[in-house]
mmCIF file of C-alpha atoms in Angstrom:
data_model
loop_
_atom_site.group_PDB
_atom_site.id
_atom_site.type_symbol
_atom_site.label_atom_id
_atom_site.label_comp_id
_atom_site.label_asym_id
_atom_site.label_seq_id
_atom_site.Cartn_x
_atom_site.Cartn_y
_atom_site.Cartn_z
ATOM 1 C CA UNK A 5 126.171 151.311 107.522
ATOM 2 C CA UNK A 6 127.071 153.250 104.896
ATOM 3 C CA UNK A 7 130.366 150.581 103.350
ATOM 4 C CA UNK A 8 128.038 147.723 104.166
ATOM 5 C CA UNK A 9 127.916 144.668 101.993
ATOM 6 C CA UNK A 10 124.749 143.166 101.304
ATOM 7 C CA UNK A 11 124.538 139.330 100.177
ATOM 8 C CA UNK A 12 121.552 138.110 98.815
ATOM 9 C CA UNK A 13 120.382 134.667 98.917
ATOM 10 C CA UNK A 14 117.219 133.999 96.449
ATOM 11 C CA UNK A 15 116.038 130.499 96.833
ATOM 12 C CA UNK A 16 114.559 128.707 100.672
ATOM 13 C CA UNK A 17 115.517 125.520 99.625
ATOM 14 C CA UNK A 18 118.317 123.469 101.162
ATOM 15 C CA UNK A 19 121.082 125.056 99.676
ATOM 16 C CA UNK A 20 119.545 128.690 100.500
ATOM 17 C CA UNK A 21 118.956 128.045 104.248
ATOM 18 C CA UNK A 22 122.311 126.618 104.741
ATOM 19 C CA UNK A 23 124.208 129.355 103.083
ATOM 20 C CA UNK A 24 122.004 131.735 105.371
ATOM 21 C CA UNK A 25 122.987 129.797 108.813
ATOM 22 C CA UNK A 26 126.540 129.190 107.684
ATOM 23 C CA UNK A 27 126.664 132.984 107.024
ATOM 24 C CA UNK A 28 125.404 134.168 110.046
ATOM 25 C CA UNK A 29 127.320 132.256 111.767
ATOM 26 C CA UNK A 30 130.379 134.282 110.442
ATOM 27 C CA UNK A 31 129.353 137.246 112.341
ATOM 28 C CA UNK A 32 130.578 138.755 109.131
ATOM 29 C CA UNK A 33 131.583 142.913 109.869
ATOM 30 C CA UNK A 34 129.441 145.177 107.968
ATOM 31 C CA UNK A 35 127.096 142.709 105.973
ATOM 32 C CA UNK A 36 123.269 142.736 105.557
ATOM 33 C CA UNK A 37 122.327 138.980 104.785
ATOM 34 C CA UNK A 38 118.764 138.767 103.240
ATOM 35 C CA UNK A 39 117.061 135.413 101.547
ATOM 36 C CA UNK A 40 114.106 135.775 99.060
ATOM 37 C CA UNK A 41 111.695 133.117 99.384
ATOM 38 C CA UNK A 42 108.407 132.659 97.507
ATOM 39 C CA UNK A 43 107.208 130.849 100.346
ATOM 40 C CA UNK A 44 107.123 131.984 104.385
ATOM 41 C CA UNK A 45 107.926 128.025 104.806
ATOM 42 C CA UNK A 46 110.750 125.863 103.900
ATOM 43 C CA UNK A 47 109.470 122.336 102.243
ATOM 44 C CA UNK A 48 111.184 118.955 103.697
ATOM 45 C CA UNK A 49 111.008 117.312 99.875
ATOM 46 C CA UNK A 50 112.448 113.906 101.433
ATOM 47 C CA UNK A 51 109.261 113.220 103.335
ATOM 48 C CA UNK A 52 106.795 114.952 101.169
ATOM 49 C CA UNK A 53 105.618 111.279 99.777
ATOM 50 C CA UNK A 54 105.071 110.680 103.317
ATOM 51 C CA UNK A 55 101.906 113.422 103.174
ATOM 52 C CA UNK A 56 100.330 111.791 100.664
ATOM 53 C CA UNK A 57 99.569 108.964 102.896
ATOM 54 C CA UNK A 58 98.480 110.562 105.609
ATOM 55 C CA UNK A 59 101.425 111.702 107.561
ATOM 56 C CA UNK A 60 101.001 114.984 109.604
ATOM 57 C CA UNK A 61 102.489 117.821 107.092
ATOM 58 C CA UNK A 62 104.227 119.357 110.332
ATOM 59 C CA UNK A 63 107.445 116.957 109.295
ATOM 60 C CA UNK A 64 107.321 118.869 105.989
ATOM 61 C CA UNK A 65 106.534 122.156 106.997
ATOM 62 C CA UNK A 66 108.881 124.568 108.760
ATOM 63 C CA UNK A 67 108.029 128.459 109.327
ATOM 64 C CA UNK A 68 111.254 130.264 107.997
ATOM 65 C CA UNK A 69 110.780 132.725 111.018
ATOM 66 C CA UNK A 70 111.780 129.502 113.439
ATOM 67 C CA UNK A 71 114.917 128.414 111.482
ATOM 68 C CA UNK A 72 116.462 132.414 111.829
ATOM 69 C CA UNK A 73 114.885 133.468 115.059
ATOM 70 C CA UNK A 74 117.441 134.918 116.742
ATOM 71 C CA UNK A 75 119.841 134.866 113.932
ATOM 72 C CA UNK A 76 121.229 137.845 111.546
ATOM 73 C CA UNK A 77 118.971 137.433 108.845
ATOM 74 C CA UNK A 78 116.267 139.341 107.139
ATOM 75 C CA UNK A 79 114.100 136.957 105.527
ATOM 76 C CA UNK A 80 111.590 138.420 102.656
ATOM 77 C CA UNK A 81 108.423 136.615 100.837
ATOM 78 C CA UNK A 82 108.338 137.626 97.647
ATOM 79 C CA UNK A 83 109.353 135.637 93.870
ATOM 80 C CA UNK A 84 112.013 137.192 91.620
ATOM 81 C CA UNK A 85 110.750 137.579 88.415
ATOM 82 C CA UNK A 86 113.869 139.585 86.464
ATOM 83 C CA UNK A 87 117.674 139.583 87.522
ATOM 84 C CA UNK A 88 119.769 142.326 85.869
ATOM 85 C CA UNK A 89 123.299 141.055 86.979
ATOM 86 C CA UNK A 90 125.255 143.832 85.821
ATOM 87 C CA UNK A 91 123.026 146.466 87.522
ATOM 88 C CA UNK A 92 123.199 144.160 90.659
ATOM 89 C CA UNK A 93 119.355 144.544 91.200
ATOM 90 C CA UNK A 94 116.601 141.750 91.533
ATOM 91 C CA UNK A 95 112.558 142.575 90.634
ATOM 92 C CA UNK A 96 110.100 140.990 92.501
ATOM 93 C CA UNK A 97 106.279 140.504 91.607
ATOM 94 C CA UNK A 98 105.394 142.493 94.363
ATOM 95 C CA UNK A 99 107.161 145.434 92.437
ATOM 96 C CA UNK A 100 109.987 145.667 94.815
ATOM 97 C CA UNK A 101 113.774 145.958 94.027
ATOM 98 C CA UNK A 102 116.335 144.852 95.777
ATOM 99 C CA UNK A 103 120.595 145.508 95.459
ATOM 100 C CA UNK A 104 123.043 143.174 95.927
ATOM 101 C CA UNK A 105 127.177 142.907 96.422
ATOM 102 C CA UNK A 106 126.901 139.322 96.792
ATOM 103 C CA UNK A 107 124.070 137.403 94.932
ATOM 104 C CA UNK A 108 123.437 133.992 95.878
ATOM 105 C CA UNK A 109 120.715 131.665 93.578
ATOM 106 C CA UNK A 110 119.353 128.565 94.763
ATOM 107 C CA UNK A 111 115.596 128.394 93.215
ATOM 108 C CA UNK A 112 115.781 124.650 92.971
ATOM 109 C CA UNK A 113 113.972 122.941 89.818
ATOM 110 C CA UNK A 114 110.297 122.522 88.750
ATOM 111 C CA UNK A 115 108.335 119.591 86.952
ATOM 112 C CA UNK A 116 109.173 119.039 83.062
ATOM 113 C CA UNK A 117 106.374 117.266 81.346
ATOM 114 C CA UNK A 118 108.431 116.525 77.958
ATOM 115 C CA UNK A 119 105.227 118.133 75.442
ATOM 116 C CA UNK A 120 103.085 114.698 76.114
ATOM 117 C CA UNK A 121 99.348 116.009 75.305
ATOM 118 C CA UNK A 122 97.257 115.419 78.475
ATOM 119 C CA UNK A 123 100.150 115.136 81.450
ATOM 120 C CA UNK A 124 100.233 118.431 82.584
ATOM 121 C CA UNK A 125 96.335 119.250 82.386
ATOM 122 C CA UNK A 126 95.369 115.982 84.028
ATOM 123 C CA UNK A 127 98.422 114.308 86.153
ATOM 124 C CA UNK A 128 99.062 114.770 89.750
ATOM 125 C CA UNK A 129 102.470 115.349 91.498
ATOM 126 C CA UNK A 130 103.864 116.227 94.648
ATOM 127 C CA UNK A 131 106.637 118.647 94.514
ATOM 128 C CA UNK A 132 104.892 120.352 97.507
ATOM 129 C CA UNK A 133 102.648 120.249 100.273
ATOM 130 C CA UNK A 134 99.804 121.921 98.518
ATOM 131 C CA UNK A 135 100.097 119.439 95.771
ATOM 132 C CA UNK A 136 101.067 116.432 98.299
ATOM 133 C CA UNK A 137 97.905 117.275 100.292
ATOM 134 C CA UNK A 138 95.423 117.767 96.959
ATOM 135 C CA UNK A 139 96.373 114.099 96.099
ATOM 136 C CA UNK A 140 95.787 112.712 99.153
ATOM 137 C CA UNK A 141 92.422 114.433 99.147
ATOM 138 C CA UNK A 142 91.569 113.059 95.801
ATOM 139 C CA UNK A 143 92.868 109.256 96.871
ATOM 140 C CA UNK A 144 90.608 109.439 99.432
ATOM 141 C CA UNK A 145 87.244 110.645 97.469
ATOM 142 C CA UNK A 146 88.333 107.621 95.056
ATOM 143 C CA UNK A 147 87.677 105.192 97.740
ATOM 144 C CA UNK A 148 84.437 106.657 98.591
ATOM 145 C CA UNK A 149 83.208 105.758 95.131
ATOM 146 C CA UNK A 150 79.506 104.702 95.526
ATOM 147 C CA UNK A 151 79.521 100.799 96.463
ATOM 148 C CA UNK A 152 76.679 99.817 93.392
ATOM 149 C CA UNK A 153 78.921 101.625 90.998
ATOM 150 C CA UNK A 154 79.504 99.241 87.727
ATOM 151 C CA UNK A 155 82.529 96.826 87.852
ATOM 152 C CA UNK A 156 84.708 98.889 85.453
ATOM 153 C CA UNK A 157 84.105 102.335 87.891
ATOM 154 C CA UNK A 158 85.200 100.899 90.835
ATOM 155 C CA UNK A 159 87.953 99.634 88.453
ATOM 156 C CA UNK A 160 88.962 102.422 87.221
ATOM 157 C CA UNK A 161 88.703 104.471 90.812
ATOM 158 C CA UNK A 162 91.202 102.224 92.465
ATOM 159 C CA UNK A 163 93.699 101.860 89.260
ATOM 160 C CA UNK A 164 96.991 104.307 89.917
ATOM 161 C CA UNK A 165 99.253 104.727 87.810
ATOM 162 C CA UNK A 166 102.741 106.247 89.080
ATOM 163 C CA UNK A 167 105.281 107.810 85.615
ATOM 164 C CA UNK A 168 108.838 107.623 86.781
ATOM 165 C CA UNK A 169 110.764 104.910 88.189
ATOM 166 C CA UNK A 170 113.222 107.379 90.161
ATOM 167 C CA UNK A 171 113.634 108.304 94.084
ATOM 168 C CA UNK A 172 110.336 109.675 93.776
ATOM 169 C CA UNK A 173 108.571 106.914 92.181
ATOM 170 C CA UNK A 174 109.517 104.231 94.068
ATOM 171 C CA UNK A 175 109.251 106.125 96.810
ATOM 172 C CA UNK A 176 105.511 106.761 96.535
ATOM 173 C CA UNK A 177 104.929 103.426 94.587
ATOM 174 C CA UNK A 178 106.129 101.787 98.114
ATOM 175 C CA UNK A 179 103.980 103.811 100.122
ATOM 176 C CA UNK A 180 100.886 103.824 98.424
ATOM 177 C CA UNK A 181 101.030 99.703 98.064
ATOM 178 C CA UNK A 182 100.535 100.084 101.821
ATOM 179 C CA UNK A 183 98.374 103.140 102.187
ATOM 180 C CA UNK A 184 95.345 102.272 99.617
ATOM 181 C CA UNK A 185 94.806 98.858 101.569
ATOM 182 C CA UNK A 186 94.063 100.977 104.977
ATOM 183 C CA UNK A 187 91.875 103.262 102.741
ATOM 184 C CA UNK A 188 90.408 100.809 101.453
ATOM 185 C CA UNK A 189 89.747 98.573 104.415
ATOM 186 C CA UNK A 190 88.339 101.921 106.110
ATOM 187 C CA UNK A 191 86.158 102.902 103.440
ATOM 188 C CA UNK A 192 85.006 99.888 103.167
ATOM 189 C CA UNK A 193 86.009 99.253 99.833
ATOM 190 C CA UNK A 194 87.181 95.955 97.922
ATOM 191 C CA UNK A 195 90.823 95.710 98.182
ATOM 192 C CA UNK A 196 91.299 93.671 95.623
ATOM 193 C CA UNK A 197 89.927 96.269 92.730
ATOM 194 C CA UNK A 198 93.768 98.391 93.497
ATOM 195 C CA UNK A 199 96.229 97.678 90.632
ATOM 196 C CA UNK A 200 99.433 100.160 91.169
ATOM 197 C CA UNK A 201 101.527 100.552 88.453
ATOM 198 C CA UNK A 202 104.822 102.315 87.969
ATOM 199 C CA UNK A 203 105.551 102.893 84.500
ATOM 200 C CA UNK A 204 109.496 103.644 83.852
ATOM 201 C CA UNK A 205 111.270 104.844 79.807
ATOM 202 C CA UNK A 206 114.258 103.274 80.645
ATOM 203 C CA UNK A 207 115.484 99.365 81.256
ATOM 204 C CA UNK A 208 115.131 99.083 85.181
ATOM 205 C CA UNK A 209 114.586 101.564 87.975
ATOM 206 C CA UNK A 210 116.693 104.021 89.365
ATOM 207 C CA UNK A 211 119.099 104.636 86.751
ATOM 208 C CA UNK A 212 121.102 107.039 88.830
ATOM 209 C CA UNK A 213 122.082 104.193 91.365
ATOM 210 C CA UNK A 214 123.832 100.995 91.012
ATOM 211 C CA UNK A 215 122.156 97.708 89.332
ATOM 212 C CA UNK A 216 122.203 96.208 92.607
ATOM 213 C CA UNK A 217 120.135 98.579 94.666
ATOM 214 C CA UNK A 218 118.228 98.992 91.622
ATOM 215 C CA UNK A 219 117.537 95.115 91.702
ATOM 216 C CA UNK A 220 116.409 94.981 95.403
ATOM 217 C CA UNK A 221 114.138 97.914 95.222
ATOM 218 C CA UNK A 222 112.251 96.418 92.530
ATOM 219 C CA UNK A 223 112.030 93.092 94.460
ATOM 220 C CA UNK A 224 110.678 94.982 96.942
ATOM 221 C CA UNK A 225 107.752 96.369 95.067
ATOM 222 C CA UNK A 226 107.257 93.540 93.606
ATOM 223 C CA UNK A 227 106.573 91.999 96.957
ATOM 224 C CA UNK A 228 104.143 94.710 97.886
ATOM 225 C CA UNK A 229 102.385 93.807 94.775
ATOM 226 C CA UNK A 230 103.277 96.875 92.622
ATOM 227 C CA UNK A 231 103.416 96.359 88.684
ATOM 228 C CA UNK A 232 106.565 97.235 86.848
ATOM 229 C CA UNK A 233 106.299 98.399 83.731
ATOM 230 C CA UNK A 234 110.144 98.942 82.236
ATOM 231 C CA UNK A 235 110.895 100.241 78.682
ATOM 232 C CA UNK A 236 107.734 101.851 78.330
ATOM 233 C CA UNK A 237 106.857 105.361 77.091
ATOM 234 C CA UNK A 238 103.699 107.726 77.625
ATOM 235 C CA UNK A 239 102.627 109.209 74.617
ATOM 236 C CA UNK A 240 99.015 110.883 75.933
ATOM 237 C CA UNK A 241 96.772 111.506 78.571
ATOM 238 C CA UNK A 242 93.367 112.290 79.318
ATOM 239 C CA UNK A 243 90.710 112.769 81.480
ATOM 240 C CA UNK A 244 90.471 108.688 82.343
ATOM 241 C CA UNK A 245 92.928 107.253 80.275
ATOM 242 C CA UNK A 246 96.783 107.065 79.875
ATOM 243 C CA UNK A 247 98.626 105.859 76.798
ATOM 244 C CA UNK A 248 101.569 104.342 76.157
ATOM 245 C CA UNK A 249 103.278 103.082 72.870
ATOM 246 C CA UNK A 250 101.585 99.644 72.795
ATOM 247 C CA UNK A 251 98.555 99.797 75.477
ATOM 248 C CA UNK A 252 96.251 101.774 77.066
ATOM 249 C CA UNK A 253 95.515 101.943 80.524
ATOM 250 C CA UNK A 254 92.212 103.192 82.561
ATOM 251 C CA UNK A 255 92.491 105.526 85.527
ATOM 252 C CA UNK A 256 91.597 108.040 87.427
ATOM 253 C CA UNK A 257 94.830 108.842 88.902
ATOM 254 C CA UNK A 258 98.555 109.557 87.487
ATOM 255 C CA UNK A 259 101.218 110.407 89.513
ATOM 256 C CA UNK A 260 103.915 111.972 87.607
ATOM 257 C CA UNK A 261 107.406 111.981 88.624
ATOM 258 C CA UNK A 262 109.153 111.399 85.300
ATOM 259 C CA UNK A 263 111.468 114.496 85.095
ATOM 260 C CA UNK A 264 112.696 117.756 86.440
ATOM 261 C CA UNK A 265 114.428 121.311 85.514
ATOM 262 C CA UNK A 266 116.064 123.995 86.650
ATOM 263 C CA UNK A 267 113.885 126.770 87.467
ATOM 264 C CA UNK A 268 112.761 128.658 84.327
ATOM 265 C CA UNK A 269 114.334 131.882 85.738
ATOM 266 C CA UNK A 270 117.716 130.575 85.569
ATOM 267 C CA UNK A 271 116.982 130.506 81.532
ATOM 268 C CA UNK A 272 116.087 134.598 81.663
ATOM 269 C CA UNK A 273 119.016 135.896 83.023
ATOM 270 C CA UNK A 274 121.150 137.580 80.695
ATOM 271 C CA UNK A 275 124.813 136.763 81.447
ATOM 272 C CA UNK A 276 124.485 133.112 82.686
ATOM 273 C CA UNK A 277 125.930 130.358 79.978
ATOM 274 C CA UNK A 278 123.502 126.807 80.292
ATOM 275 C CA UNK A 279 124.295 123.923 79.760
ATOM 276 C CA UNK A 280 122.171 120.912 77.539
ATOM 277 C CA UNK A 281 120.085 120.156 80.523
ATOM 278 C CA UNK A 282 119.724 123.734 81.293
ATOM 279 C CA UNK A 283 121.669 123.420 84.266
ATOM 280 C CA UNK A 284 124.201 126.937 85.113
ATOM 281 C CA UNK A 285 127.747 126.376 84.075
ATOM 282 C CA UNK A 286 130.108 127.183 87.033
ATOM 283 C CA UNK A 287 133.734 127.799 88.008
ATOM 284 C CA UNK A 288 135.712 125.816 90.453
ATOM 285 C CA UNK A 289 133.863 128.184 93.116
ATOM 286 C CA UNK A 290 130.424 127.577 92.199
ATOM 287 C CA UNK A 291 130.799 130.801 90.896
ATOM 288 C CA UNK A 292 128.432 131.469 87.385
ATOM 289 C CA UNK A 293 131.042 131.471 84.143
ATOM 290 C CA UNK A 294 132.289 135.464 83.385
ATOM 291 C CA UNK A 295 131.140 136.618 87.235
ATOM 292 C CA UNK A 296 133.246 137.103 90.795
ATOM 293 C CA UNK A 297 130.023 137.649 92.404
ATOM 294 C CA UNK A 298 127.203 135.292 91.585
ATOM 295 C CA UNK A 299 127.245 131.830 92.811
ATOM 296 C CA UNK A 300 125.310 129.117 91.637
ATOM 297 C CA UNK A 301 123.805 126.103 93.955
ATOM 298 C CA UNK A 302 121.759 123.099 94.456
ATOM 299 C CA UNK A 303 119.928 121.823 91.620
ATOM 300 C CA UNK A 304 121.013 124.198 88.985
ATOM 301 C CA UNK A 305 124.483 124.162 89.160
ATOM 302 C CA UNK A 306 126.383 121.676 86.812
ATOM 303 C CA UNK A 307 128.369 120.203 89.016
ATOM 304 C CA UNK A 308 128.890 116.229 89.381
ATOM 305 C CA UNK A 309 126.238 115.209 92.130
ATOM 306 C CA UNK A 310 124.015 118.143 91.558
ATOM 307 C CA UNK A 311 120.053 117.491 92.329
ATOM 308 C CA UNK A 312 120.406 115.706 95.533
ATOM 309 C CA UNK A 313 119.288 117.815 98.873
ATOM 310 C CA UNK A 314 122.825 116.549 100.703
ATOM 311 C CA UNK A 315 124.795 118.406 97.707
ATOM 312 C CA UNK A 316 122.713 121.845 97.587
ATOM 313 C CA UNK A 317 123.517 121.946 101.400
ATOM 314 C CA UNK A 318 127.109 121.209 101.163
ATOM 315 C CA UNK A 319 126.726 124.131 98.321
ATOM 316 C CA UNK A 320 125.425 126.143 100.355
ATOM 317 C CA UNK A 321 128.484 125.795 102.829
ATOM 318 C CA UNK A 322 131.337 126.133 100.808
ATOM 319 C CA UNK A 323 129.478 129.239 99.259
ATOM 320 C CA UNK A 324 129.393 131.107 102.669
ATOM 321 C CA UNK A 325 132.808 130.132 103.483
ATOM 322 C CA UNK A 326 133.978 131.531 99.732
ATOM 323 C CA UNK A 327 132.246 135.058 100.675
ATOM 324 C CA UNK A 328 133.812 134.874 104.075
ATOM 325 C CA UNK A 329 137.080 134.425 102.515
ATOM 326 C CA UNK A 330 136.703 137.284 99.611
ATOM 327 C CA UNK A 331 135.260 139.907 102.350
ATOM 328 C CA UNK A 332 138.889 139.339 104.521
ATOM 329 C CA UNK A 333 141.071 139.518 101.755
ATOM 330 C CA UNK A 334 142.181 135.637 102.130
ATOM 331 C CA UNK A 335 142.886 132.651 99.302
ATOM 332 C CA UNK A 336 139.544 130.846 98.515
ATOM 333 C CA UNK A 337 139.570 127.119 97.785
ATOM 334 C CA UNK A 338 138.201 124.758 95.289
ATOM 335 C CA UNK A 339 135.007 123.555 94.920
ATOM 336 C CA UNK A 340 135.267 119.497 95.849
ATOM 337 C CA UNK A 341 132.134 117.685 94.920
ATOM 338 C CA UNK A 342 131.503 114.758 97.629
ATOM 339 C CA UNK A 343 129.449 111.936 96.470
ATOM 340 C CA UNK A 344 125.898 112.035 98.433
ATOM 341 C CA UNK A 345 124.360 109.253 101.079
ATOM 342 C CA UNK A 346 121.497 107.522 98.933
ATOM 343 C CA UNK A 347 118.282 106.131 101.220
ATOM 344 C CA UNK A 348 115.361 104.957 99.499
ATOM 345 C CA UNK A 349 112.208 104.350 101.285
ATOM 346 C CA UNK A 350 110.116 101.490 99.768
ATOM 347 C CA UNK A 351 106.870 101.647 102.065
ATOM 348 C CA UNK A 352 107.028 102.041 105.692
ATOM 349 C CA UNK A 353 110.150 100.454 107.589
ATOM 350 C CA UNK A 354 112.054 99.447 104.833
ATOM 351 C CA UNK A 355 114.869 101.266 102.425
ATOM 352 C CA UNK A 356 117.425 100.519 100.361
ATOM 353 C CA UNK A 357 120.780 102.607 101.822
ATOM 354 C CA UNK A 358 124.235 103.117 99.934
ATOM 355 C CA UNK A 359 126.892 105.099 101.502
ATOM 356 C CA UNK A 360 129.804 104.782 99.575
ATOM 357 C CA UNK A 361 130.685 101.067 98.886
ATOM 358 C CA UNK A 362 128.065 99.794 102.092
ATOM 359 C CA UNK A 363 124.678 98.715 101.245
ATOM 360 C CA UNK A 364 121.964 98.327 104.555
ATOM 361 C CA UNK A 365 118.446 97.234 103.425
ATOM 362 C CA UNK A 366 115.087 96.328 105.214
ATOM 363 C CA UNK A 367 114.676 97.316 108.665
ATOM 364 C CA UNK A 368 118.198 98.903 109.265
ATOM 365 C CA UNK A 369 117.614 100.889 105.974
ATOM 366 C CA UNK A 370 114.575 102.503 107.607
ATOM 367 C CA UNK A 371 116.499 103.860 110.469
ATOM 368 C CA UNK A 372 119.487 105.340 108.497
ATOM 369 C CA UNK A 373 117.361 107.472 106.362
ATOM 370 C CA UNK A 374 115.097 108.360 109.727
ATOM 371 C CA UNK A 375 118.129 109.553 111.181
ATOM 372 C CA UNK A 376 119.557 111.419 108.427
ATOM 373 C CA UNK A 377 116.327 113.565 108.536
ATOM 374 C CA UNK A 378 116.580 113.658 112.669
ATOM 375 C CA UNK A 379 120.420 115.559 111.572
ATOM 376 C CA UNK A 380 118.833 117.697 109.045
ATOM 377 C CA UNK A 381 116.138 119.290 111.509
ATOM 378 C CA UNK A 382 118.958 119.295 114.466
ATOM 379 C CA UNK A 383 120.876 121.135 111.664
ATOM 380 C CA UNK A 384 118.795 124.237 111.168
ATOM 381 C CA UNK A 385 116.564 124.137 114.483
ATOM 382 C CA UNK A 386 116.935 124.581 118.258
ATOM 383 C CA UNK A 387 116.954 120.915 119.529
ATOM 384 C CA UNK A 388 113.760 120.954 121.436
ATOM 385 C CA UNK A 389 111.758 122.055 117.944
ATOM 386 C CA UNK A 390 114.113 119.831 115.593
ATOM 387 C CA UNK A 391 112.674 117.059 117.931
ATOM 388 C CA UNK A 392 109.263 117.957 117.287
ATOM 389 C CA UNK A 393 109.222 118.098 113.876
ATOM 390 C CA UNK A 394 110.817 114.841 113.751
ATOM 391 C CA UNK A 395 108.472 113.383 115.805
ATOM 392 C CA UNK A 396 105.354 114.823 113.447
ATOM 393 C CA UNK A 397 106.504 112.432 111.077
ATOM 394 C CA UNK A 398 104.742 109.564 113.233
ATOM 395 C CA UNK A 399 102.098 111.514 113.578
ATOM 396 C CA UNK A 400 98.779 110.391 111.172
ATOM 397 C CA UNK A 401 96.844 113.648 110.191
ATOM 398 C CA UNK A 402 93.577 112.204 108.127
ATOM 399 C CA UNK A 403 91.607 115.003 107.051
ATOM 400 C CA UNK A 404 89.100 112.594 105.482
ATOM 401 C CA UNK A 405 85.759 112.266 108.230
ATOM 402 C CA UNK A 406 85.812 108.337 107.430
ATOM 403 C CA UNK A 407 89.411 108.019 108.227
ATOM 404 C CA UNK A 408 89.552 110.185 110.810
ATOM 405 C CA UNK A 409 88.290 108.356 113.983
ATOM 406 C CA UNK A 410 90.018 105.139 113.658
ATOM 407 C CA UNK A 411 93.581 107.381 113.848
ATOM 408 C CA UNK A 412 92.199 108.987 116.847
ATOM 409 C CA UNK A 413 91.217 105.621 118.417
ATOM 410 C CA UNK A 414 94.582 103.904 117.326
#
C-alpha cells in the first residue's frame, strides 16, 4: 500500500483503546492503525483499589491482544520518549522510530507530590497493578507483626493514613475499613489497634462533586470507623511519621492519593500549548491548537470533564469519527463535552451515584457501579471474556499464606 495513511495512537488506556476500536470498526480504506503502549495490557483503574483488598487482579488487567484479537490494529509495546510533530516522528525507549499521518496522544496522567519532603520516597500509591499488589503485600506484613511487640509498635503497624479526600482516597478508605478487620482476624491481631485516618487539605471531601454527595460519603466513612481530618496539609513524611502543620502521626503506612498531573511527555513536546494545569490546549475538534492532524484525548486535554474515564472514552469515539470524516473529505462536527456519571463506592456493597440530577446511595448505588463496570467490559471484549473479567471482581485472590486457607474454605 503506497498511499495508505498511518494513524498512530500513543497510550493504551480508556481513550486510546476506544479510539483504536472505533477506527477499526469504521473499516477505513488505505489506513494502518497502530497503538503503542508501555504495557502489554490495559489496566482498569476504577477497580484498582479492590486489588489492594484481596480481589483478583484479573478484573483490572486485560491483555491488549484479547481486546484487539481479529481487529485491524497493530499493538506495539514501547515507551515513547520523544515526539517531533513537524517531522511526524516518534521515538521509543527501544530505539525504534515511528512515523505517522495522524497522531492521537492518550498518555493519561501520573502522580504529583507537590515537592513535599519524603512523600515520594515513603508513601504508597495505587495507580498501577504493580503498585496495588505491593501495597497489599505490605498490609499483610504489617498485620503479621509479632504479638510480643511493644504496644507502640503494634499501634504504628495498624495505623493507616490516606492523604487525599477525592474519589480514590474515599474509595480506598472505605474498602480498608472493612478489609483490615478481616486481616486482623486472620492474623490474630487485636483489631482495636486499627486506626484509619483520611487527610484532606480542603474544607470537605470530594470537591469535584456536589456537597450533598460529599456529606453522604463522609457519614458513610464515619460509620465505618474512618477518622476524617479536613483543612489539614501534609508538610513532611519520614520513615515512620507524618507531619501536618499542627500535629504529628506515627505510622508505617501512608497512601498518597492527593494529586495527579498530565503525563510528563506532554510538556516536552515542542509545538503544544499547555494551560496552567499542564493540560494541552485544544480546538473544537480535540486537535492540539495549531495542528490539524494531532489529537489530544483523555486526562491531558483541556476540556470541561477531563480526568474521567468516561470522558476519555467519549474523546476516543469522537476523534475516530473526526479522522474518518477527514479521510473522506466530509464536514466535521464540533466536540460537545458531556457530564459523566459519577459512582463512588465506599466499602463493599455501598456506593454514592450521581446521574445528572438523580442520586442513589447504598446497595442500589453499588449495583449501578457494577453494571457500569460490566458495560465497559462488554464494550471492549467478546461477551464471554467480558463476563469472565467482571466475575473476577468477586474472586478473592490472597497471596498471603495465612489468609489463603480461609479464602479456599469459603
